[in-house]
Coordinates of C-alpha atoms in Angstrom, one line a residue:
Chain A
M192 CA 0.0 0.0 0.0
P193 CA 1.7 3.2 -1.1
R194 CA 2.0 5.8 1.7
R195 CA 2.9 9.5 1.7
V196 CA 6.2 10.3 3.5
R197 CA 7.8 13.6 4.5
A198 CA 11.3 14.4 5.6
T199 CA 13.7 17.2 6.4
V200 CA 16.6 17.5 4.0
E201 CA 20.1 19.1 4.5
Y202 CA 22.5 19.8 1.7
D203 CA 25.7 21.7 0.9
G204 CA 24.5 23.5 -2.2
T205 CA 28.0 24.2 -3.6
D206 CA 28.0 21.4 -6.1
F207 CA 24.2 21.3 -6.9
A208 CA 22.5 23.2 -9.7
G209 CA 19.8 24.1 -7.2
F210 CA 16.9 22.0 -5.9
Q211 CA 14.7 21.6 -8.9
I212 CA 15.3 18.7 -11.3
Q213 CA 16.6 19.6 -14.8
R214 CA 17.6 17.7 -17.8
S215 CA 19.8 14.7 -17.2
G216 CA 23.4 15.4 -16.6
I217 CA 22.7 18.4 -14.4
R218 CA 23.2 17.6 -10.7
T219 CA 20.2 18.7 -8.6
V220 CA 18.9 17.9 -5.1
Q221 CA 15.6 16.7 -6.4
G222 CA 17.3 14.6 -9.0
E223 CA 19.6 12.9 -6.5
L224 CA 16.7 12.3 -4.1
E225 CA 14.4 10.8 -6.9
A226 CA 17.3 8.6 -8.1
A227 CA 18.0 7.3 -4.6
L228 CA 14.3 6.7 -4.0
A229 CA 13.9 4.8 -7.3
R230 CA 16.7 2.5 -6.3
L231 CA 14.6 1.6 -3.2
S232 CA 11.5 1.2 -5.3
D233 CA 12.5 -1.4 -7.9
G234 CA 13.4 1.4 -10.3
V235 CA 10.0 3.0 -10.2
R236 CA 10.6 6.8 -10.3
R237 CA 8.3 9.0 -8.4
A238 CA 8.3 12.8 -7.9
V239 CA 9.9 14.2 -4.7
D240 CA 8.3 17.5 -3.9
G241 CA 10.1 20.3 -2.0
A242 CA 8.9 23.3 0.0
G243 CA 11.4 25.7 -1.6
R244 CA 13.2 25.7 -4.9
T245 CA 16.6 26.8 -3.8
D246 CA 18.9 28.2 -6.5
T247 CA 22.2 26.9 -7.7
G248 CA 24.8 27.0 -4.8
V249 CA 22.2 27.8 -2.1
H250 CA 22.4 25.5 1.0
A251 CA 19.6 24.1 3.1
S252 CA 19.6 22.7 6.7
G253 CA 15.8 22.5 7.0
Q254 CA 14.3 21.9 3.5
V255 CA 11.2 19.8 3.7
I256 CA 10.3 17.2 1.1
A257 CA 7.5 14.7 0.5
F258 CA 7.1 11.7 -1.7
T259 CA 5.0 8.6 -2.2
Y260 CA 6.6 5.3 -1.2
A261 CA 5.2 1.9 -1.9
G262 CA 8.0 -0.4 -0.5
P263 CA 8.2 -2.5 2.6
A264 CA 10.6 -0.3 4.7
D265 CA 9.3 1.5 7.8
D266 CA 10.2 5.1 8.3
L267 CA 13.5 4.6 10.1
E268 CA 14.6 1.9 7.7
L269 CA 13.7 4.1 4.8
E270 CA 15.7 7.0 6.3
T271 CA 18.7 4.8 6.8
A272 CA 18.5 3.3 3.3
L273 CA 18.1 6.7 1.7
N274 CA 21.1 8.1 3.5
G275 CA 23.1 5.0 2.5
L276 CA 22.5 5.9 -1.2
L277 CA 22.7 9.7 -1.0
P278 CA 26.0 11.5 -1.7
P279 CA 28.0 13.1 1.2
D280 CA 26.6 16.5 0.5
L281 CA 22.9 15.5 0.8
A282 CA 21.1 13.8 3.7
V283 CA 17.5 13.2 5.0
R284 CA 16.3 13.1 8.6
G285 CA 13.0 12.9 10.4
V286 CA 11.4 10.6 7.8
R287 CA 7.8 10.0 8.8
R288 CA 4.3 9.3 7.5
A289 CA 2.3 12.3 6.2
S290 CA -1.3 12.6 5.2
P291 CA -2.0 11.4 1.6
E292 CA -2.6 15.0 0.3
F293 CA 0.5 16.5 2.0
H294 CA 2.5 18.8 -0.2
P295 CA 5.4 20.7 1.5
R296 CA 5.1 23.9 -0.7
R297 CA 1.4 24.2 0.0
A298 CA 1.7 23.2 3.7
A299 CA 4.5 25.7 4.4
R300 CA 3.3 28.5 6.7
Y301 CA 6.5 30.4 6.3
R302 CA 10.2 29.9 5.3
E303 CA 13.2 31.2 7.1
Y304 CA 16.6 31.8 5.3
R305 CA 19.9 32.8 6.8
Y306 CA 22.5 34.7 5.0
T307 CA 26.0 34.5 6.5
V308 CA 28.7 37.1 6.0
W309 CA 32.3 36.8 7.3
N310 CA 33.2 40.4 8.0
G311 CA 36.9 39.8 8.5
P312 CA 40.1 38.7 6.8
R313 CA 39.7 36.1 4.0
S314 CA 38.7 32.8 5.7
P315 CA 39.1 29.6 3.6
L316 CA 37.4 27.5 6.3
R317 CA 34.2 29.6 5.8
E318 CA 34.5 30.1 2.0
R319 CA 31.8 27.6 1.1
Q320 CA 29.1 28.8 3.4
A321 CA 29.7 32.6 3.9
L322 CA 30.3 35.7 1.8
G323 CA 33.6 37.4 2.8
V324 CA 33.3 41.2 3.2
R325 CA 36.5 43.0 4.2
V326 CA 35.1 46.5 4.9
P327 CA 33.6 46.8 8.4
L328 CA 29.8 46.6 8.2
D329 CA 27.6 48.8 10.3
V330 CA 25.3 46.1 11.6
A331 CA 23.1 48.5 13.6
A332 CA 22.3 50.4 10.4
M333 CA 21.6 47.2 8.5
A334 CA 19.3 46.0 11.3
R335 CA 17.3 49.3 11.1
A336 CA 17.1 49.2 7.3
G337 CA 15.9 45.6 7.4
Q338 CA 12.7 46.8 9.0
A339 CA 11.7 48.5 5.7
F340 CA 10.9 45.0 4.3
I341 CA 8.6 43.9 7.1
G342 CA 5.0 43.6 6.2
R343 CA 2.9 42.9 3.1
H344 CA 4.5 44.4 0.0
D345 CA 4.7 44.1 -3.7
F346 CA 8.3 42.8 -3.9
S347 CA 8.7 43.2 -7.7
A348 CA 11.8 45.3 -7.1
F349 CA 13.4 42.5 -5.1
G350 CA 12.8 39.3 -7.0
K351 CA 11.5 37.6 -10.1
V352 CA 7.8 36.6 -10.4
V353 CA 7.6 33.1 -11.8
G354 CA 4.7 32.6 -14.2
D355 CA 1.6 34.7 -13.6
R356 CA 1.8 34.6 -9.8
T357 CA 1.5 37.6 -7.6
P358 CA 4.6 39.6 -6.5
I359 CA 3.0 40.2 -3.1
R360 CA 4.7 38.6 -0.2
T361 CA 4.6 39.1 3.6
V362 CA 7.9 39.4 5.4
H363 CA 7.5 38.5 9.0
A364 CA 11.0 39.4 10.4
V365 CA 14.4 40.5 9.3
R366 CA 17.2 40.2 11.9
V367 CA 20.8 41.2 11.5
R368 CA 23.3 40.2 14.1
R369 CA 27.0 40.2 14.7
T370 CA 29.1 37.8 16.7
G371 CA 32.7 38.8 16.3
A372 CA 33.4 38.8 12.5
L373 CA 30.3 36.7 11.8
V374 CA 27.3 38.7 10.6
T375 CA 24.0 36.8 10.0
I376 CA 20.9 38.1 8.3
D377 CA 17.8 36.1 9.0
V378 CA 14.7 36.7 6.9
R379 CA 11.4 35.1 7.4
A380 CA 8.4 35.4 5.1
D381 CA 5.3 33.5 4.1
A382 CA 7.0 32.8 0.8
F383 CA 9.7 34.4 -1.4
L384 CA 10.0 35.5 -5.0
R385 CA 12.9 34.0 -6.9
G386 CA 16.2 35.7 -5.7
M387 CA 14.4 37.7 -3.1
V388 CA 16.6 37.0 -0.1
R389 CA 19.8 37.6 -2.0
R390 CA 18.5 40.9 -3.3
I391 CA 17.4 42.0 0.1
V392 CA 20.9 41.0 1.4
A393 CA 22.6 42.9 -1.4
V394 CA 21.0 46.2 -0.4
L395 CA 21.5 45.6 3.3
L396 CA 25.2 45.1 2.6
E397 CA 25.2 48.4 0.7
V398 CA 23.6 50.0 3.8
G399 CA 26.3 48.3 6.0
R400 CA 29.0 49.9 3.8
G401 CA 27.4 53.3 4.1
A402 CA 26.5 53.4 0.4
M403 CA 22.8 53.3 0.7
T404 CA 20.1 54.5 3.1
E405 CA 16.9 52.9 4.5
D406 CA 14.9 55.6 2.6
E407 CA 16.3 54.4 -0.7
I408 CA 15.2 50.9 0.1
R409 CA 11.7 52.1 0.9
E410 CA 11.6 54.1 -2.3
A411 CA 12.7 51.1 -4.4
L412 CA 10.1 48.9 -2.8
A413 CA 7.3 51.5 -3.3
A414 CA 8.3 52.4 -6.9
R415 CA 8.9 48.7 -7.7
I416 CA 12.1 49.6 -9.4
P417 CA 15.1 47.3 -8.6
A418 CA 17.7 49.0 -6.3
R419 CA 21.3 48.8 -7.6
N420 CA 20.1 47.2 -10.8
G421 CA 18.7 44.2 -9.0
A422 CA 22.1 43.1 -7.7
A423 CA 21.9 39.9 -5.7
A424 CA 24.4 38.6 -3.0
P425 CA 26.2 35.4 -4.0
A426 CA 24.5 32.1 -3.4
R427 CA 27.1 30.5 -1.2
G428 CA 26.1 32.6 1.9
L429 CA 22.5 31.6 1.7
C430 CA 20.8 28.7 3.6
L431 CA 17.2 27.6 3.9
R432 CA 17.0 26.9 7.6
R433 CA 13.4 26.3 8.3
V434 CA 10.1 25.5 6.8
A435 CA 7.2 25.9 9.3
L436 CA 4.4 23.6 8.6
G437 CA 0.8 23.6 9.7
R438 CA -0.9 26.0 12.1
G439 CA 1.1 28.7 13.9
R440 CA 3.1 29.1 17.0
A441 CA 4.5 32.3 18.3
E442 CA 6.1 34.1 15.4
T443 CA 9.6 34.7 16.6
L444 CA 12.7 34.1 14.7
D445 CA 14.3 30.8 15.5
D446 CA 17.1 31.1 18.0
R447 CA 18.4 27.6 17.9
N448 CA 21.8 26.9 16.4
V449 CA 20.5 24.0 14.4
T450 CA 17.0 24.6 13.1
E451 CA 14.7 21.7 12.9
T452 CA 11.6 21.8 11.0
D453 CA 8.7 23.1 13.0
E454 CA 6.4 20.2 13.4
G455 CA 3.3 22.5 13.6
R456 CA 1.1 19.8 15.0
Chain B
M20 CA 67.5 44.0 1.2
P21 CA 65.9 40.6 1.9
R22 CA 63.8 40.5 5.1
R23 CA 62.3 37.7 7.2
V24 CA 58.5 37.7 7.2
R25 CA 56.0 35.7 9.2
A26 CA 52.3 35.2 8.8
T27 CA 49.3 33.3 10.0
V28 CA 47.8 30.8 7.5
E29 CA 44.3 29.4 7.3
Y30 CA 43.4 26.5 5.0
D31 CA 40.6 24.1 4.3
G32 CA 42.7 20.9 4.2
T33 CA 40.2 18.8 2.3
D34 CA 42.0 19.1 -1.0
F35 CA 45.5 19.3 0.2
A36 CA 47.9 16.4 0.7
G37 CA 49.0 18.1 3.9
F38 CA 51.3 21.0 4.6
Q39 CA 54.7 19.7 3.7
I40 CA 55.8 20.0 0.1
Q41 CA 56.1 16.8 -1.9
R42 CA 57.1 15.9 -5.5
S43 CA 55.5 18.0 -8.2
G44 CA 51.9 17.2 -9.0
I45 CA 50.9 16.7 -5.4
R46 CA 49.0 19.7 -4.0
T47 CA 50.3 20.8 -0.7
V48 CA 50.0 24.0 1.4
Q49 CA 53.7 24.7 1.4
G50 CA 53.9 24.1 -2.3
E51 CA 51.1 26.5 -3.0
L52 CA 52.6 29.1 -0.7
E53 CA 56.1 28.8 -2.3
A54 CA 54.6 29.0 -5.8
A55 CA 52.7 32.2 -5.0
L56 CA 55.7 33.7 -3.3
A57 CA 57.9 32.9 -6.3
R58 CA 55.5 34.7 -8.6
L59 CA 56.0 37.8 -6.4
S60 CA 59.8 37.3 -6.4
D61 CA 60.7 37.2 -10.1
G62 CA 60.4 33.5 -10.1
V63 CA 63.0 33.0 -7.4
R64 CA 61.8 30.1 -5.3
R65 CA 62.5 30.2 -1.5
A66 CA 61.4 27.9 1.3
V67 CA 58.3 28.6 3.3
D68 CA 58.7 27.2 6.8
G69 CA 55.7 26.2 8.9
A70 CA 55.2 25.6 12.6
G71 CA 53.3 22.3 12.1
R72 CA 53.3 19.7 9.4
T73 CA 49.6 19.0 9.2
D74 CA 48.7 15.7 7.5
T75 CA 46.5 15.2 4.4
G76 CA 43.0 16.6 5.0
V77 CA 43.8 18.3 8.2
H78 CA 42.7 22.0 8.4
A79 CA 44.3 25.0 10.0
S80 CA 43.0 28.3 11.2
G81 CA 46.2 29.4 13.0
Q82 CA 49.2 27.8 11.2
V83 CA 52.3 30.1 11.4
I84 CA 54.7 30.4 8.5
A85 CA 57.9 32.3 7.8
F86 CA 59.9 33.0 4.7
T87 CA 62.5 35.4 3.4
Y88 CA 61.3 38.1 1.0
A89 CA 63.5 40.4 -1.1
G90 CA 60.9 42.3 -3.1
P91 CA 59.7 45.9 -2.8
A92 CA 56.2 45.3 -1.2
D93 CA 55.6 46.3 2.4
D94 CA 53.9 43.9 4.7
L95 CA 50.3 44.8 3.8
E96 CA 51.0 44.9 0.1
L97 CA 52.6 41.5 0.4
E98 CA 49.6 40.1 2.2
T99 CA 47.2 41.4 -0.4
A100 CA 49.3 40.2 -3.3
L101 CA 49.7 36.7 -1.8
N102 CA 46.0 36.4 -1.2
G103 CA 45.4 37.5 -4.7
L104 CA 47.5 34.6 -6.0
L105 CA 46.4 31.9 -3.5
P106 CA 43.5 29.5 -4.2
P107 CA 40.2 30.0 -2.3
D108 CA 41.0 27.2 0.2
L109 CA 44.2 28.9 1.4
A110 CA 44.8 32.4 2.8
V111 CA 47.4 34.4 4.8
R112 CA 46.9 37.1 7.3
G113 CA 48.9 39.1 9.8
V114 CA 52.0 39.3 7.5
R115 CA 54.7 41.2 9.4
R116 CA 58.5 41.5 9.7
A117 CA 60.2 38.9 11.9
S118 CA 63.7 38.7 13.2
P119 CA 66.2 37.3 10.7
E120 CA 66.6 34.0 12.6
F121 CA 62.9 33.4 13.1
H122 CA 61.7 29.9 12.5
P123 CA 58.1 29.0 13.4
R124 CA 58.7 25.4 14.4
R125 CA 61.6 26.4 16.7
A126 CA 59.8 29.5 18.0
A127 CA 56.6 27.6 18.8
R128 CA 56.0 27.4 22.6
Y129 CA 53.0 25.2 22.1
R130 CA 50.4 24.1 19.6
E131 CA 46.7 23.8 20.0
Y132 CA 44.5 21.5 17.9
R133 CA 40.7 21.2 17.9
Y134 CA 38.9 18.0 16.9
T135 CA 35.3 18.5 16.0
V136 CA 32.6 15.8 16.2
W137 CA 29.0 16.2 15.0
N138 CA 27.2 13.9 17.4
G139 CA 23.9 13.9 15.6
P140 CA 22.1 12.9 12.4
R141 CA 24.2 13.0 9.2
S142 CA 24.9 16.7 8.5
P143 CA 26.2 17.5 5.0
L144 CA 26.9 21.1 5.9
R145 CA 29.4 19.9 8.5
E146 CA 30.8 17.1 6.5
R147 CA 34.1 18.7 5.5
Q148 CA 35.1 19.9 9.0
A149 CA 33.7 17.4 11.5
L150 CA 33.5 13.7 12.1
G151 CA 29.9 12.5 12.3
V152 CA 29.2 10.1 15.2
R153 CA 25.6 8.9 15.6
V154 CA 25.8 7.0 18.9
P155 CA 25.4 9.5 21.8
L156 CA 28.8 10.2 23.3
D157 CA 29.4 10.5 27.1
V158 CA 31.2 13.8 27.0
A159 CA 31.8 13.8 30.8
A160 CA 33.6 10.5 30.6
M161 CA 35.6 11.7 27.7
A162 CA 36.6 14.8 29.6
R163 CA 37.7 12.8 32.6
A164 CA 39.6 10.3 30.5
G165 CA 41.4 13.1 28.6
Q166 CA 43.2 14.0 31.8
A167 CA 45.2 10.8 31.5
F168 CA 47.2 12.5 28.7
I169 CA 48.2 15.5 30.7
G170 CA 51.8 16.0 31.7
R171 CA 55.1 14.8 30.3
H172 CA 54.9 11.3 28.8
D173 CA 56.5 9.0 26.4
F174 CA 53.7 9.1 23.7
S175 CA 55.1 6.1 21.6
A176 CA 51.7 4.5 21.9
F177 CA 49.9 7.5 20.4
G178 CA 52.0 8.7 17.5
K179 CA 54.9 8.1 15.1
V180 CA 58.4 9.3 16.0
V181 CA 59.9 10.9 12.9
G182 CA 63.7 10.2 12.6
D183 CA 65.6 9.8 15.8
R184 CA 63.7 12.3 17.8
T185 CA 62.3 11.7 21.3
P186 CA 58.8 10.4 21.7
I187 CA 58.5 12.5 24.9
R188 CA 56.0 15.3 24.7
T189 CA 54.2 17.5 27.3
V190 CA 50.5 17.8 27.0
H191 CA 49.2 21.0 28.7
A192 CA 45.5 20.6 28.4
V193 CA 42.8 18.4 27.1
R194 CA 39.3 19.8 27.0
V195 CA 36.1 18.1 25.8
R196 CA 32.9 20.1 25.5
R197 CA 29.5 19.7 24.1
T198 CA 27.2 22.4 22.7
G199 CA 24.1 20.7 21.4
A200 CA 25.2 18.1 18.9
L201 CA 28.6 19.7 18.6
V202 CA 31.4 18.0 20.6
T203 CA 34.9 19.6 20.5
I204 CA 38.1 18.1 21.8
D205 CA 40.9 20.7 22.3
V206 CA 44.4 19.4 22.9
R207 CA 47.4 21.6 23.7
A208 CA 51.0 20.4 23.9
D209 CA 54.5 21.7 23.5
A210 CA 54.6 19.6 20.3
F211 CA 53.0 16.5 18.9
L212 CA 54.2 13.2 17.4
R213 CA 52.8 12.5 14.0
G214 CA 49.1 11.5 14.2
M215 CA 49.1 12.1 18.0
V216 CA 46.0 14.2 18.2
R217 CA 44.0 11.9 16.0
R218 CA 45.0 8.8 18.1
I219 CA 44.2 10.6 21.3
V220 CA 40.8 11.5 19.8
A221 CA 40.2 7.9 18.6
V222 CA 40.5 6.5 22.2
L223 CA 38.5 9.3 23.7
L224 CA 35.7 8.5 21.3
E225 CA 35.9 4.9 22.4
V226 CA 35.5 6.1 26.0
G227 CA 32.6 8.2 24.9
R228 CA 30.9 5.2 23.4
G229 CA 31.5 3.2 26.6
A230 CA 33.9 0.8 24.8
M231 CA 37.1 1.8 26.7
T232 CA 38.1 3.1 30.2
E233 CA 40.5 5.7 31.4
D234 CA 42.5 3.0 33.0
E235 CA 43.1 1.3 29.6
I236 CA 44.4 4.7 28.3
R237 CA 46.8 5.0 31.2
E238 CA 48.0 1.4 30.7
A239 CA 48.5 1.9 26.9
L240 CA 50.5 5.1 27.7
A241 CA 52.6 3.4 30.4
A242 CA 53.2 0.3 28.4
R243 CA 53.9 2.2 25.2
I244 CA 51.6 -0.2 23.3
P245 CA 49.1 1.4 20.9
A246 CA 45.6 1.2 22.1
R247 CA 43.0 -0.1 19.6
N248 CA 45.9 -1.0 17.2
G249 CA 46.8 2.6 16.8
A250 CA 43.5 3.7 15.3
A251 CA 43.3 7.4 14.4
A252 CA 40.3 9.5 14.0
P253 CA 39.7 10.8 10.4
A254 CA 41.6 13.9 9.4
R255 CA 38.6 16.0 8.4
G256 CA 37.7 16.8 12.0
L257 CA 41.1 18.1 12.9
C258 CA 42.2 21.8 12.8
L259 CA 45.4 23.4 13.9
R260 CA 44.0 26.5 15.7
R261 CA 46.9 28.1 17.4
V262 CA 50.6 28.3 17.5
A263 CA 51.9 30.2 20.5
L264 CA 55.2 32.0 19.9
G265 CA 57.7 33.5 22.2
R266 CA 57.6 33.7 26.0
G267 CA 54.6 32.4 28.0
R268 CA 51.4 33.8 29.2
A269 CA 48.9 32.1 31.4
E270 CA 48.5 28.6 30.1
T271 CA 44.8 28.3 29.6
L272 CA 43.1 26.9 26.6
D273 CA 41.9 29.5 24.2
D274 CA 38.2 30.4 24.5
R275 CA 37.9 32.6 21.5
N276 CA 35.8 31.3 18.6
V277 CA 38.4 32.3 16.1
T278 CA 41.9 31.7 17.3
E279 CA 44.5 34.2 16.4
T280 CA 48.2 33.4 16.8
D281 CA 49.4 34.4 20.1
E282 CA 51.8 37.3 19.6
G283 CA 53.8 36.4 22.6
R284 CA 55.8 39.6 22.5

């Protein structure tokens, strides 16, 4: 009897051409997951759905997927078997049964991304998961400017609308913090336009360098004209940390170091 | 007029066959540094000396090097020029003039290594810089057992003696700590035998799993017979964080997140 299964997925996005499956020969997260799953399902290939289509080079510690599985393994056996087949830069955890109609994109109440900046001398050990910025950033100014994004806005100036969908999104929280040379920018929204976090980060970095003001951000947002020609921060600093499912809890940004998927039950 | 220069070096050791230069075609930290320096010195190749010969796959955030430089660049220009030539997984910082006879290995008062364990579900984002261990580790037992190494001992059971040198080393401190799923093992000694930290970590992990006792460690040390057939923890969890130079300060393990080289002046 086939059952619907969901899981949390973590990946180092460096060597993936994003989440979404593409033509064969292009290495994607979805492609690797579907291939591993097919090997556990007598070669029958089924779709793996994800909550967020992360771009090329973007990481995830809390992506959520779902798929239909018809084999004999229980949840824990399935998780172990999948991890045994997946490459070192991709893993699943928290495999469990979901309701038959569960789809992570539709079930997602909000998504939370973290952008990591190393605001110090070049650091090879952080090279894969942070953007290096040498000039000292004014984190307090960035934190203030980040508030301009909060609320329900037409984000046309800060992302691509795919298909005929609305460019309106609701940003719940933007938090900018420094710990030594480490600067993190957390952004939470009900959903994001394509490239939206990286464009928000790009202008916040301009503010941090003293090259842009909060007013300019508000103007770009209101006029729906891309600021700085739509510049986006590099993918390697970005990580999808959390997909909150189901009904709400208190809407505060997650403070845990390792973000698990909100169970929302 | 040639001058002696020293610098701190950070590298992601994953794609290096260790620090020490080998025959051509083998990628080493020393080889990359000497090649970059030669390009800044009209092709004249000079030796780059390091404080510690880290093995294949071992990282460093605080390696110390020294070399002789005869070009026109001042310290800051030299640092910028070197970083412009070095690959993304290798960088120098803190380039400055040293006394003509300065040699980092001889000047090193002690070295501090950190071994990082991810004691949780498989984590691709930590794969390059930590060892994943699924079974819960008893960190308190590991911390107690680590004290067996402290002091002046013949470490023949825990490392290879290179050439005709003495196997006697003095371990100053061993600290095992847990923060969530992250377990770190810091070891500081005047110097280390080859593979010594990774063999110490291997037995501490056995203790953490409940498969070995502190008494067995003391016996192996006293009898100079390798415990567990000389098993060593994998290189990817290990990082040379600090090389203390010059005369002493208080001998406490470094608590900073990012360890700079102790100036010791």
